[in-house]
């Protein structure tokens, strides 16, 4: 197992390198630049700015400089926020996005799985229909609808929570964003769990376990759920990478200072270094969580062996 | 147990009372985005200007109505030839670290703005000063800039030519002074909270990107006695709908913008807390005038007059824009904006006239006029272009639309890429018609139309050398009559308006065409 993990870490390096290279050049193909804007700059000033950020160098040289910087863990300065380095922006924003995303993920996995199991065990009964309805609603209503509705109902009418803002991390400010992030994930987890649980309950080993007179509880938790968790795990890997790196909609609507908004804002502003930073962060999270999921497969399913 | 419970209650009551007392002196001011920088010399946007105006004070300042008033300089004199300005700094002017604001700080700062190393976006705000442009271009040294400190509180600025709007330019944040000692001590980090030293009504306390910027009252500010607020929270509000909900919940006291499509609802809900009024900016289209068929003035006018601006302003923009026919918007005292003659005709007559011209030029069902409108992606820009497409259709003009993101759009315009017509907008940097009309000058970087007319250029040049304001405005009016009203070097469509929402609790917010609202004049009940 250890060898497997090590091997995966080593193959991650060329993968990351490829991602960085492709993104670097793709982004430069897009017309415009960080200094093209509604009020155009005086050409002399623009040339000065480009010199300052070394955008006047040939592209291959900029690429080499960027790679050299990466080796020193230097992601460069942000073009649109010159007072902050990309590392500084991410070190304040990423923990916030991770905090919200991880809570949402945990809630979605725990509650979603529980609801899924419940629905499977009560198949075609009211509880099942309730879960299916919730799951359908949760996964089809987009969060740019759910978030403002949450603000209208729970903040403006009921006044239980603030409409927005981070409030220096006060828990009341986190409830809305976390719930809005959780809902669609919870819906998907519940649906997946319901499906795989129904299938598991019909399998031969469960029938055998029943024949052997095991208790219902033991059958569900120790035998059926274990197998039924596999699709959830496959789903949780990429979902974790997406959730922990923030959501532009949730963060913009609730005024949360995470990194989600950089995905779109930086790309539109051609803030090259921030775009590269987000690409690298997402790539690392994706690689890492895929690896974790692969390891967990072996833990959950004894048939999976990596050695 | 009872005792500790009671003291706990008392404590929380005290804390609560404390927060409330504090909150009354704190203005939660929504700002449409975070600043790119807090280095005044490296900023360009409106949201940056709002914050920097509170942190710093330039030689001259804006009052609550955006009129010029003395700032760090208590008075100034102008030489007979209008080229030398002598500013007398306040004797009691202090930086927030207690050191005096000196003429040396201004010399250092103005040189810093024009230096190529600073790469200041708004270096051109100092272009009227002797050698400024040559220094930015790297041809001269910063020390050769036409500014000098006569003594600790006397600053002399020498201009290339008479520049009647020079004082207006000095209200721009790019011309503010930074503390020389502070910048030299911290280098690029001088703008960080804890490091930043400023001379305005407020000082920087904290800055969390995308969360909030906290400013605290500066007790050393020369007019501190008249500053009523203790603190300001600048809160970035990129999502305008969410900002309005936060306003309704009392989390924001004011915001610079609101979703215009909600105007009717908002007026019903918030009454006169909704503020709308003329703003010094123009929403316009340009033809590529150096290319057939758009080099034909008659054709440009025909297309222009067929556009129903009332419909655009009322229906597409829900009255948050005003129909416009001149490049210079209303609101500059003493200047009469010049509109084409056909602007006085009813829309239906304009359309008939446009049809006549098109027929005369040989366009018709067999030979339709085709054009493409380029615009930057935005729902309202899109709706505007679609409306114009529909308005031109009855005349047999086939309009196709092309939208790209803002960065691509403006890069294309700046490179003068091939096109028929494109959208642009201009918000005044300072209150002067010249700031608009310079956009049609031959060779100007933002002359997207590539318009070139020797007579127009000569009028602008003559105006630039005229010290008498009234005479200068007459020359600029002539220029606008030729370049804009006759030649349509730009096709003005609408004038911007400011749209803000300001709580009844906030006093001292005054509507003005520059949409400038220094927080030092505001108070909160």
XYZ file of C-alpha atoms in Angstrom, chain B residues 14-512:
499
model
C -22.298 46.417 29.183
C -20.713 44.720 26.185
C -23.951 45.102 24.264
C -24.227 48.761 25.191
C -20.605 49.219 24.220
C -21.054 47.666 20.790
C -24.139 49.716 20.133
C -22.450 52.959 21.064
C -19.579 52.012 18.798
C -21.827 50.902 15.988
C -23.540 54.296 15.864
C -20.236 55.887 14.916
C -19.383 53.237 12.341
C -20.541 53.580 8.774
C -20.981 50.324 6.860
C -20.292 51.554 3.376
C -20.844 49.142 0.485
C -18.271 49.533 -2.262
C -18.781 47.829 -5.622
C -15.489 45.981 -5.356
C -12.219 45.681 -3.537
C -9.467 48.136 -4.430
C -6.665 46.763 -6.558
C -4.270 48.712 -4.409
C -4.204 51.255 -1.592
C -1.158 52.952 -3.059
C -2.863 56.109 -4.393
C -0.382 56.294 -7.243
C -1.263 52.848 -8.507
C -5.020 53.071 -8.527
C -7.575 53.906 -11.168
C -11.053 52.738 -10.212
C -13.998 54.461 -8.547
C -14.054 52.032 -5.632
C -10.392 52.816 -4.945
C -11.031 56.549 -5.193
C -13.751 56.254 -2.504
C -11.398 54.696 0.032
C -8.351 56.795 -0.817
C -10.341 60.025 -0.547
C -11.010 59.091 3.076
C -7.442 58.010 3.807
C -5.558 60.813 2.081
C -5.956 64.473 1.288
C -4.496 65.995 -1.870
C -3.436 69.591 -2.357
C -7.060 70.404 -3.098
C -10.060 68.358 -2.020
C -13.707 67.863 -2.883
C -16.456 69.026 -0.575
C -19.697 67.065 -0.121
C -21.006 68.536 -3.394
C -17.803 67.700 -5.288
C -16.741 71.327 -5.533
C -13.091 72.179 -5.060
C -11.997 73.243 -1.596
C -8.589 73.638 0.042
C -7.039 70.333 1.079
C -3.481 69.798 2.270
C -2.823 73.234 0.748
C -4.676 75.981 2.595
C -4.261 78.405 -0.310
C -2.627 78.827 -3.708
C -1.724 81.491 -6.212
C -1.403 81.291 -9.978
C 1.153 83.336 -11.937
C 0.039 85.931 -14.510
C 0.773 83.627 -17.448
C -1.243 80.866 -15.748
C 1.653 78.413 -15.794
C 3.075 78.542 -12.268
C 1.018 77.409 -9.273
C 2.325 78.136 -5.788
C 0.655 76.105 -3.058
C 0.881 77.060 0.610
C 0.580 73.907 2.740
C -1.173 73.979 6.100
C 1.192 74.603 8.979
C -0.797 72.066 11.051
C -0.878 69.385 8.332
C 0.258 66.093 9.847
C 0.726 62.495 8.780
C -1.003 59.962 10.975
C 2.365 59.139 12.606
C 2.594 62.731 13.826
C 5.249 63.982 11.400
C 4.431 67.131 9.397
C 3.183 66.969 5.793
C 5.868 68.871 3.891
C 6.361 70.240 0.405
C 9.123 67.624 0.109
C 6.535 64.862 0.502
C 4.641 66.319 -2.459
C 7.780 66.668 -4.583
C 8.689 63.059 -3.789
C 5.146 61.860 -4.535
C 4.623 63.720 -7.798
C 7.982 62.467 -9.050
C 7.012 58.981 -7.965
C 3.773 59.087 -9.977
C 5.476 59.978 -13.247
C 8.481 57.630 -12.828
C 8.465 54.697 -15.246
C 9.331 52.349 -12.349
C 6.062 53.183 -10.598
C 4.146 52.415 -13.801
C 1.228 54.482 -12.505
C -1.901 53.972 -14.623
C -2.911 57.566 -14.058
C 0.485 59.160 -14.640
C -1.231 61.224 -17.330
C -3.078 63.170 -14.638
C 0.218 65.008 -14.195
C 0.896 65.412 -17.920
C 0.404 69.220 -17.798
C 3.467 69.548 -15.512
C 6.789 70.397 -17.198
C 8.658 67.253 -18.305
C 6.078 64.852 -16.843
C 5.426 62.996 -20.088
C 9.111 62.774 -21.000
C 9.878 61.288 -17.573
C 7.142 58.649 -17.884
C 8.518 57.755 -21.304
C 11.967 57.294 -19.751
C 13.490 60.193 -21.651
C 14.149 62.412 -18.653
C 14.920 61.895 -14.996
C 12.199 62.254 -12.314
C 14.261 65.068 -10.745
C 13.566 67.158 -13.849
C 9.814 67.307 -13.117
C 8.506 70.886 -12.844
C 7.824 70.774 -9.111
C 9.951 72.163 -6.318
C 9.778 72.783 -2.599
C 10.486 76.464 -1.933
C 10.401 75.774 1.805
C 8.791 73.201 4.089
C 5.259 74.456 3.387
C 5.546 76.059 -0.054
C 5.270 74.022 -3.224
C 5.765 75.412 -6.712
C 4.397 73.580 -9.747
C 5.262 74.701 -13.265
C 3.043 73.692 -16.183
C 3.796 73.354 -19.895
C 0.845 75.523 -20.833
C -2.187 77.163 -19.332
C -4.320 74.296 -17.987
C -7.609 75.620 -16.638
C -8.664 72.227 -15.308
C -5.389 71.623 -13.452
C -6.950 72.119 -10.016
C -9.727 69.653 -10.943
C -7.027 67.151 -11.882
C -5.428 67.608 -8.467
C -8.517 66.115 -6.843
C -7.636 62.752 -8.417
C -6.067 60.236 -6.059
C -3.060 59.781 -8.351
C -1.943 63.263 -7.282
C -2.127 62.627 -3.517
C 1.063 62.722 -1.474
C 2.390 59.710 0.358
C 4.800 60.087 3.277
C 8.312 59.992 1.860
C 9.799 58.642 5.111
C 7.154 55.914 5.258
C 7.571 54.738 1.678
C 11.338 54.676 2.071
C 11.035 52.702 5.297
C 8.637 49.980 4.133
C 9.108 49.953 0.357
C 6.343 48.104 -1.476
C 4.780 47.082 1.859
C 4.005 50.658 2.910
C 0.293 50.210 2.182
C -0.162 47.294 4.597
C -2.296 47.900 7.689
C 0.001 48.932 10.494
C 2.483 50.429 8.018
C 0.321 52.865 6.091
C 0.657 56.451 7.165
C -1.875 58.869 5.688
C -2.944 62.489 6.024
C -6.708 62.198 5.533
C -9.657 62.112 7.880
C -9.259 58.359 8.452
C -6.448 55.823 8.817
C -6.206 52.211 7.712
C -6.905 49.665 10.446
C -7.344 46.378 8.605
C -7.791 44.950 5.131
C -9.046 41.415 4.513
C -9.413 40.869 0.744
C -13.044 40.305 -0.332
C -14.233 40.777 3.263
C -13.822 44.354 4.461
C -11.497 47.276 4.891
C -11.718 49.061 8.214
C -10.773 52.733 8.500
C -10.619 54.571 11.819
C -10.915 58.287 12.469
C -7.563 60.066 12.366
C -7.275 62.298 15.475
C -4.353 64.169 13.885
C -6.388 65.278 10.832
C -6.497 69.087 10.729
C -10.295 69.116 10.588
C -10.792 66.142 12.952
C -13.139 68.240 15.101
C -15.680 68.194 12.275
C -15.392 64.499 11.441
C -18.332 62.792 13.063
C -17.820 59.088 12.307
C -15.462 56.958 14.388
C -14.915 54.299 11.772
C -15.879 53.102 8.302
C -16.226 49.506 7.165
C -15.768 49.387 3.406
C -17.560 46.225 2.328
C -17.094 44.922 -1.240
C -20.522 44.247 -2.761
C -19.983 42.588 -6.109
C -23.431 40.993 -5.958
C -25.765 43.969 -6.204
C -28.922 42.036 -5.311
C -27.306 40.671 -2.167
C -26.118 44.189 -1.335
C -29.698 45.465 -1.373
C -30.774 42.663 0.965
C -27.901 43.528 3.274
C -29.027 47.152 3.167
C -32.569 46.096 4.048
C -31.284 44.029 6.959
C -29.303 47.032 8.207
C -25.939 45.381 7.550
C -25.054 48.138 5.071
C -25.806 51.834 5.538
C -25.215 52.684 1.907
C -24.132 51.195 -1.395
C -22.882 52.809 -4.605
C -24.976 50.719 -6.916
C -28.120 48.625 -7.144
C -29.700 46.288 -9.690
C -31.473 48.790 -11.913
C -34.095 46.238 -12.973
C -35.398 46.309 -9.397
C -35.821 50.089 -9.409
C -39.633 50.129 -9.165
C -39.725 47.674 -6.275
C -36.917 49.435 -4.511
C -38.584 52.830 -4.775
C -41.730 51.362 -3.256
C -39.773 49.760 -0.443
C -37.080 52.317 0.347
C -38.610 55.600 -0.845
C -36.149 58.448 -1.141
C -33.326 56.352 0.252
C -32.966 55.378 -3.421
C -30.824 58.053 -5.048
C -30.702 58.620 -8.793
C -29.326 61.623 -10.635
C -27.131 62.687 -13.529
C -23.566 61.478 -13.484
C -20.736 62.789 -15.639
C -20.432 59.869 -18.029
C -21.490 58.964 -21.567
C -22.494 55.615 -23.017
C -21.632 55.641 -26.694
C -20.930 53.661 -29.835
C -18.197 54.354 -32.367
C -18.001 53.759 -36.092
C -14.638 52.853 -37.550
C -14.468 56.135 -39.438
C -11.355 55.394 -41.471
C -13.020 52.613 -43.418
C -15.720 52.522 -46.112
C -18.632 52.909 -45.855
C -18.283 54.472 -42.388
C -15.984 57.216 -43.650
C -19.169 58.782 -45.060
C -20.414 61.390 -42.582
C -23.914 61.371 -44.033
C -24.245 57.632 -43.544
C -22.944 57.824 -39.966
C -25.556 60.450 -39.177
C -28.318 58.442 -40.838
C -27.627 55.357 -38.736
C -27.169 57.445 -35.609
C -30.457 59.326 -35.996
C -32.371 56.085 -36.535
C -31.471 54.900 -33.043
C -34.293 55.624 -30.596
C -32.423 56.761 -27.501
C -35.576 57.388 -25.485
C -36.477 53.735 -25.847
C -33.001 52.645 -24.775
C -33.002 54.840 -21.689
C -36.594 54.180 -20.634
C -37.164 50.564 -21.592
C -33.774 48.913 -21.704
C -32.210 50.830 -18.821
C -35.396 51.521 -16.844
C -34.675 55.263 -16.610
C -31.337 54.706 -14.926
C -29.782 56.335 -18.007
C -30.777 59.531 -19.772
C -31.041 59.760 -23.563
C -27.969 61.553 -24.922
C -27.028 63.276 -28.182
C -23.798 65.041 -27.213
C -20.524 63.587 -26.020
C -20.174 66.002 -23.109
C -22.929 65.253 -20.600
C -24.890 67.985 -18.860
C -23.607 69.112 -15.488
C -20.567 71.232 -16.320
C -21.450 74.813 -15.439
C -20.971 77.264 -18.279
C -20.648 74.671 -21.025
C -23.435 74.061 -23.548
C -23.216 70.559 -24.971
C -23.620 70.444 -28.766
C -26.167 68.038 -30.218
C -26.867 67.413 -33.928
C -29.744 69.380 -35.496
C -31.741 66.211 -36.061
C -31.823 65.609 -32.307
C -34.669 68.130 -32.130
C -36.828 66.131 -34.567
C -39.348 63.538 -33.405
C -38.093 59.982 -33.792
C -40.479 59.210 -36.640
C -39.153 62.113 -38.741
C -35.604 61.040 -38.005
C -36.367 57.596 -39.322
C -37.830 59.050 -42.535
C -34.776 61.203 -42.966
C -32.461 58.268 -42.344
C -34.361 56.201 -44.931
C -33.957 59.022 -47.481
C -30.201 59.175 -46.941
C -29.845 55.406 -47.189
C -31.830 55.360 -50.443
C -29.729 58.205 -51.825
C -26.546 56.295 -51.001
C -27.892 53.288 -52.892
C -28.875 51.050 -49.984
C -32.163 49.215 -50.220
C -33.734 45.772 -50.233
C -31.419 44.612 -53.029
C -28.345 46.129 -51.504
C -28.834 46.075 -47.729
C -26.413 47.904 -45.461
C -24.696 45.313 -43.263
C -22.922 46.035 -40.036
C -21.624 44.253 -36.981
C -21.888 45.727 -33.476
C -19.191 44.641 -31.027
C -19.781 45.005 -27.309
C -18.404 43.698 -24.032
C -20.440 40.994 -22.340
C -23.104 42.318 -19.990
C -26.825 41.781 -19.920
C -27.609 45.465 -20.352
C -25.072 46.001 -23.145
C -26.576 43.002 -24.862
C -30.135 44.301 -24.479
C -29.036 47.687 -25.795
C -27.414 46.170 -28.878
C -30.432 43.935 -29.535
C -32.763 46.939 -29.286
C -30.623 48.880 -31.761
C -30.583 45.862 -34.074
C -34.383 45.870 -34.037
C -34.602 49.646 -34.493
C -32.399 49.540 -37.594
C -34.157 46.563 -39.161
C -37.103 48.544 -40.673
C -34.529 50.651 -42.548
C -33.171 47.513 -44.165
C -29.961 47.626 -42.129
C -28.801 44.119 -41.267
C -27.090 44.231 -37.911
C -25.185 41.296 -36.489
C -23.943 41.248 -32.913
C -20.658 40.112 -31.456
C -19.954 40.115 -27.758
C -16.641 39.336 -26.078
C -15.482 39.692 -22.485
C -14.336 43.175 -21.476
C -10.640 42.447 -21.668
C -10.877 41.083 -25.211
C -13.228 43.877 -26.275
C -11.018 46.741 -25.159
C -7.806 45.113 -26.358
C -9.425 44.855 -29.792
C -10.545 48.488 -29.750
C -7.154 49.710 -28.611
C -5.444 47.844 -31.413
C -7.938 49.415 -33.840
C -8.976 46.006 -35.122
C -11.258 45.839 -38.135
C -14.912 46.436 -37.220
C -18.029 48.421 -38.110
C -19.375 49.675 -34.815
C -18.518 49.105 -31.166
C -19.663 50.065 -27.700
C -17.662 52.156 -25.268
C -18.260 54.352 -22.265
C -16.482 57.259 -20.630
C -16.751 58.533 -17.078
C -15.105 61.901 -16.440
C -11.827 61.864 -14.527
C -12.323 65.544 -13.774
C -15.137 67.983 -14.371
C -14.170 69.448 -17.744
C -15.465 69.004 -21.321
C -11.880 68.529 -22.493
C -11.791 65.168 -20.706
C -14.426 63.883 -23.160
C -13.528 65.777 -26.326
C -9.869 64.666 -26.197
C -11.130 61.193 -27.129
C -11.749 62.344 -30.715
C -8.316 63.938 -31.098
C -6.172 62.570 -33.934
C -4.006 59.742 -32.670
C -5.438 59.622 -29.121
C -5.073 56.095 -27.743
C -8.769 55.832 -26.954
C -9.929 57.380 -30.224
C -11.498 54.051 -31.190
C -13.211 55.641 -34.202
C -9.788 56.605 -35.614
C -11.406 59.975 -36.297
C -9.079 62.628 -37.616
C -9.977 66.231 -38.374
C -7.411 69.034 -38.456
C -9.996 71.702 -37.631
C -11.173 69.773 -34.561
C -7.606 69.220 -33.359
C -6.785 72.917 -33.877
C -9.798 74.008 -31.810
C -8.800 71.710 -28.958
C -5.232 72.990 -29.110
C -6.427 76.586 -29.087
C -8.721 75.870 -26.144
C -5.829 74.276 -24.249
C -3.921 77.538 -24.491
C -6.810 79.753 -23.424
C -6.850 80.791 -19.799
C -10.243 82.482 -19.827
C -12.766 79.800 -18.906
C -15.695 81.267 -20.872
C -13.628 81.768 -24.035
C -12.182 78.265 -23.684
C -15.630 76.714 -23.331
C -16.766 78.530 -26.520
C -13.852 76.925 -28.402
C -14.659 73.499 -26.971
C -18.305 73.973 -27.932
C -17.196 74.696 -31.491
C -15.070 71.564 -31.440
C -17.965 69.434 -30.223
C -20.268 70.970 -32.854
C -17.874 69.845 -35.588
C -16.491 66.538 -34.288
C -19.512 65.148 -32.498
C -22.689 66.915 -33.663
C -21.696 67.110 -37.352
C -19.208 64.257 -37.837
C -20.373 61.744 -35.211
C -16.794 60.891 -34.220
C -18.694 59.093 -31.502
C -22.363 58.153 -31.532
C -23.562 59.293 -28.105
C -26.476 57.169 -26.897
C -27.064 57.842 -23.246
C -25.734 59.686 -20.242
C -25.003 57.703 -17.142
C -26.707 58.422 -13.903
C -25.519 57.578 -10.433
C -27.679 55.101 -8.600
C -27.006 54.676 -4.948
C -28.945 53.611 -1.942
C -28.324 55.605 1.215
C -30.008 55.021 4.568
C -32.057 57.798 6.159
C -29.725 57.469 9.139
C -26.815 58.755 7.081
C -26.533 62.525 6.922
C -24.169 64.534 4.758
C -24.481 62.469 1.581
C -25.062 64.987 -1.222
C -26.014 64.063 -4.798
C -23.580 65.423 -7.411
